[in-house]
Every structure is written in structure tokens, then in C-alpha cells.
């Protein structure tokens, strides 16, 4: 459950066989199977970050979390028919 008051949430994912989220430098789709949801006071920020977190590696994700401390992020990472849920900046 994500509660919103004057906020927006955006979710991006790359579970499809034909992944449409392409890394801008490599031209390749993201390798990790996951969903990312970002809650923000800005709809555009939520949309951009949810997509960026899918493409980014762990180091880049950590750097983005440091910059965007007000945004709440939920990452669901899938592997071996299992899902791990990570929550960042949640109050």
C-alpha cells in the first residue's frame, strides 16, 4: 500500500520478454528483472526516477538515493521465482 497526499507514484518494470527499457549508453535492455515504484511530490520526478532506477546499477542507485532523499522508493527484484522487496527513504 502506498498512501498519497498531494503526491504522485510511478512504477516501471522490466519483466517482459521484449524489455522496452533500454540503457542509453549500451543500447541493451536492463538485465535485472524488477519493478521500481517511486513516490514524489512531483509526477515528473517520480516517472523519471522509476525508469532510471531500472536502468542503473547498484552504485548509481545509491548515488540517486542520496540526491533524491525526499522521494520514497520501493524495489522488487525477481530471481529464481522469488521476489525480494527493498524500501528506501520510507518514513
PDB file of C-alpha atoms in Angstrom:
ATOM      1  CA  UNK A   1       0.000   0.000   0.000  1.00  0.00           C
ATOM      2  CA  UNK A   2       1.269   3.439  -0.899  1.00  0.00           C
ATOM      3  CA  UNK A   3      -0.534   6.388   0.668  1.00  0.00           C
ATOM      4  CA  UNK A   4      -0.565   9.619  -1.335  1.00  0.00           C
ATOM      5  CA  UNK A   5      -1.488  13.127  -0.253  1.00  0.00           C
ATOM      6  CA  UNK A   6      -0.681  15.747  -2.895  1.00  0.00           C
ATOM      7  CA  UNK A   7       1.888  13.310  -4.317  1.00  0.00           C
ATOM      8  CA  UNK A   8       2.392  11.012  -7.279  1.00  0.00           C
ATOM      9  CA  UNK A   9       3.689   7.492  -7.735  1.00  0.00           C
ATOM     10  CA  UNK A  10       5.246   5.949 -10.822  1.00  0.00           C
ATOM     11  CA  UNK A  11       6.131   2.299 -11.358  1.00  0.00           C
ATOM     12  CA  UNK A  12       8.452   0.902 -14.010  1.00  0.00           C
ATOM     13  CA  UNK A  13       9.317  -2.717 -14.621  1.00  0.00           C
ATOM     14  CA  UNK A  14      11.239  -4.967 -16.965  1.00  0.00           C
ATOM     15  CA  UNK A  15       9.709  -8.411 -16.683  1.00  0.00           C
ATOM     16  CA  UNK A  16       8.584  -8.666 -20.290  1.00  0.00           C
ATOM     17  CA  UNK A  17      10.406 -10.885 -22.770  1.00  0.00           C
ATOM     18  CA  UNK A  18      10.805  -7.871 -25.074  1.00  0.00           C
ATOM     19  CA  UNK A  19      12.075  -5.400 -22.493  1.00  0.00           C
ATOM     20  CA  UNK A  20      11.345  -1.843 -23.651  1.00  0.00           C
ATOM     21  CA  UNK A  21      13.640  -0.117 -21.121  1.00  0.00           C
ATOM     22  CA  UNK A  22      16.957   0.400 -22.894  1.00  0.00           C
ATOM     23  CA  UNK A  23      20.187   1.613 -21.287  1.00  0.00           C
ATOM     24  CA  UNK A  24      21.141   4.842 -23.121  1.00  0.00           C
ATOM     25  CA  UNK A  25      24.899   4.110 -23.174  1.00  0.00           C
ATOM     26  CA  UNK A  26      24.905   0.419 -24.061  1.00  0.00           C
ATOM     27  CA  UNK A  27      21.710   0.173 -26.114  1.00  0.00           C
ATOM     28  CA  UNK A  28      20.912  -3.042 -24.218  1.00  0.00           C
ATOM     29  CA  UNK A  29      17.854  -3.739 -22.073  1.00  0.00           C
ATOM     30  CA  UNK A  30      18.232  -3.863 -18.297  1.00  0.00           C
ATOM     31  CA  UNK A  31      19.494  -7.245 -17.111  1.00  0.00           C
ATOM     32  CA  UNK A  32      17.854  -7.458 -13.697  1.00  0.00           C
ATOM     33  CA  UNK A  33      14.188  -8.419 -13.528  1.00  0.00           C
ATOM     34  CA  UNK A  34      12.499  -5.907 -11.231  1.00  0.00           C
ATOM     35  CA  UNK A  35       9.816  -3.341 -10.580  1.00  0.00           C
ATOM     36  CA  UNK A  36      10.584   0.073  -9.121  1.00  0.00           C
ATOM     37  CA  UNK A  37       7.978   2.400  -7.622  1.00  0.00           C
ATOM     38  CA  UNK A  38       8.834   5.984  -6.708  1.00  0.00           C
ATOM     39  CA  UNK A  39       6.638   8.287  -4.636  1.00  0.00           C
ATOM     40  CA  UNK A  40       7.311  12.001  -5.043  1.00  0.00           C
ATOM     41  CA  UNK A  41       5.644  15.389  -4.754  1.00  0.00           C
ATOM     42  CA  UNK A  42       6.461  15.741  -8.476  1.00  0.00           C
ATOM     43  CA  UNK A  43       4.874  13.406 -11.031  1.00  0.00           C
ATOM     44  CA  UNK A  44       7.733  14.030 -13.478  1.00  0.00           C
ATOM     45  CA  UNK A  45      10.382  13.231 -10.856  1.00  0.00           C
ATOM     46  CA  UNK A  46       8.572  10.001  -9.943  1.00  0.00           C
ATOM     47  CA  UNK A  47       8.355   8.956 -13.604  1.00  0.00           C
ATOM     48  CA  UNK A  48      11.972   9.766 -14.437  1.00  0.00           C
ATOM     49  CA  UNK A  49      13.372   8.099 -11.318  1.00  0.00           C
ATOM     50  CA  UNK A  50      11.319   4.905 -11.657  1.00  0.00           C
ATOM     51  CA  UNK A  51      12.749   4.393 -15.139  1.00  0.00           C
ATOM     52  CA  UNK A  52      16.273   5.498 -14.177  1.00  0.00           C
ATOM     53  CA  UNK A  53      16.371   3.056 -11.254  1.00  0.00           C
ATOM     54  CA  UNK A  54      15.565   0.163 -13.601  1.00  0.00           C
ATOM     55  CA  UNK A  55      18.481   1.029 -15.894  1.00  0.00           C
ATOM     56  CA  UNK A  56      21.010   1.982 -13.170  1.00  0.00           C
ATOM     57  CA  UNK A  57      23.416  -0.381 -11.439  1.00  0.00           C
ATOM     58  CA  UNK A  58      23.511  -0.629  -7.623  1.00  0.00           C
ATOM     59  CA  UNK A  59      26.206   2.061  -7.275  1.00  0.00           C
ATOM     60  CA  UNK A  60      24.216   4.509  -9.425  1.00  0.00           C
ATOM     61  CA  UNK A  61      21.029   3.746  -7.486  1.00  0.00           C
ATOM     62  CA  UNK A  62      22.784   4.569  -4.206  1.00  0.00           C
ATOM     63  CA  UNK A  63      24.013   7.871  -5.636  1.00  0.00           C
ATOM     64  CA  UNK A  64      20.494   8.784  -6.810  1.00  0.00           C
ATOM     65  CA  UNK A  65      19.040   7.952  -3.385  1.00  0.00           C
ATOM     66  CA  UNK A  66      21.491  10.391  -1.799  1.00  0.00           C
ATOM     67  CA  UNK A  67      20.384  13.190  -4.134  1.00  0.00           C
ATOM     68  CA  UNK A  68      16.648  12.454  -4.021  1.00  0.00           C
ATOM     69  CA  UNK A  69      16.217  11.994  -0.266  1.00  0.00           C
ATOM     70  CA  UNK A  70      12.579  13.189  -0.258  1.00  0.00           C
ATOM     71  CA  UNK A  71      11.406  10.503  -2.686  1.00  0.00           C
ATOM     72  CA  UNK A  72      10.297   7.132  -1.374  1.00  0.00           C
ATOM     73  CA  UNK A  73      11.436   4.128  -3.419  1.00  0.00           C
ATOM     74  CA  UNK A  74      10.304   0.521  -3.427  1.00  0.00           C
ATOM     75  CA  UNK A  75      12.312  -2.010  -5.448  1.00  0.00           C
ATOM     76  CA  UNK A  76      11.002  -5.515  -6.075  1.00  0.00           C
ATOM     77  CA  UNK A  77      13.744  -7.705  -7.519  1.00  0.00           C
ATOM     78  CA  UNK A  78      12.834 -11.086  -9.003  1.00  0.00           C
ATOM     79  CA  UNK A  79      15.106 -14.115  -9.243  1.00  0.00           C
ATOM     80  CA  UNK A  80      14.545 -17.872  -9.187  1.00  0.00           C
ATOM     81  CA  UNK A  81      10.750 -17.479  -8.863  1.00  0.00           C
ATOM     82  CA  UNK A  82      11.303 -15.390  -5.720  1.00  0.00           C
ATOM     83  CA  UNK A  83      10.806 -11.669  -5.050  1.00  0.00           C
ATOM     84  CA  UNK A  84      12.891  -9.557  -2.686  1.00  0.00           C
ATOM     85  CA  UNK A  85      11.445  -6.210  -1.598  1.00  0.00           C
ATOM     86  CA  UNK A  86      13.704  -3.275  -0.720  1.00  0.00           C
ATOM     87  CA  UNK A  87      12.419   0.039   0.654  1.00  0.00           C
ATOM     88  CA  UNK A  88      14.408   3.268   0.621  1.00  0.00           C
ATOM     89  CA  UNK A  89      13.746   6.654   2.238  1.00  0.00           C
ATOM     90  CA  UNK A  90      10.429   5.471   3.648  1.00  0.00           C
ATOM     91  CA  UNK A  91       9.203   7.429   6.645  1.00  0.00           C
TER      92      UNK A  91
END
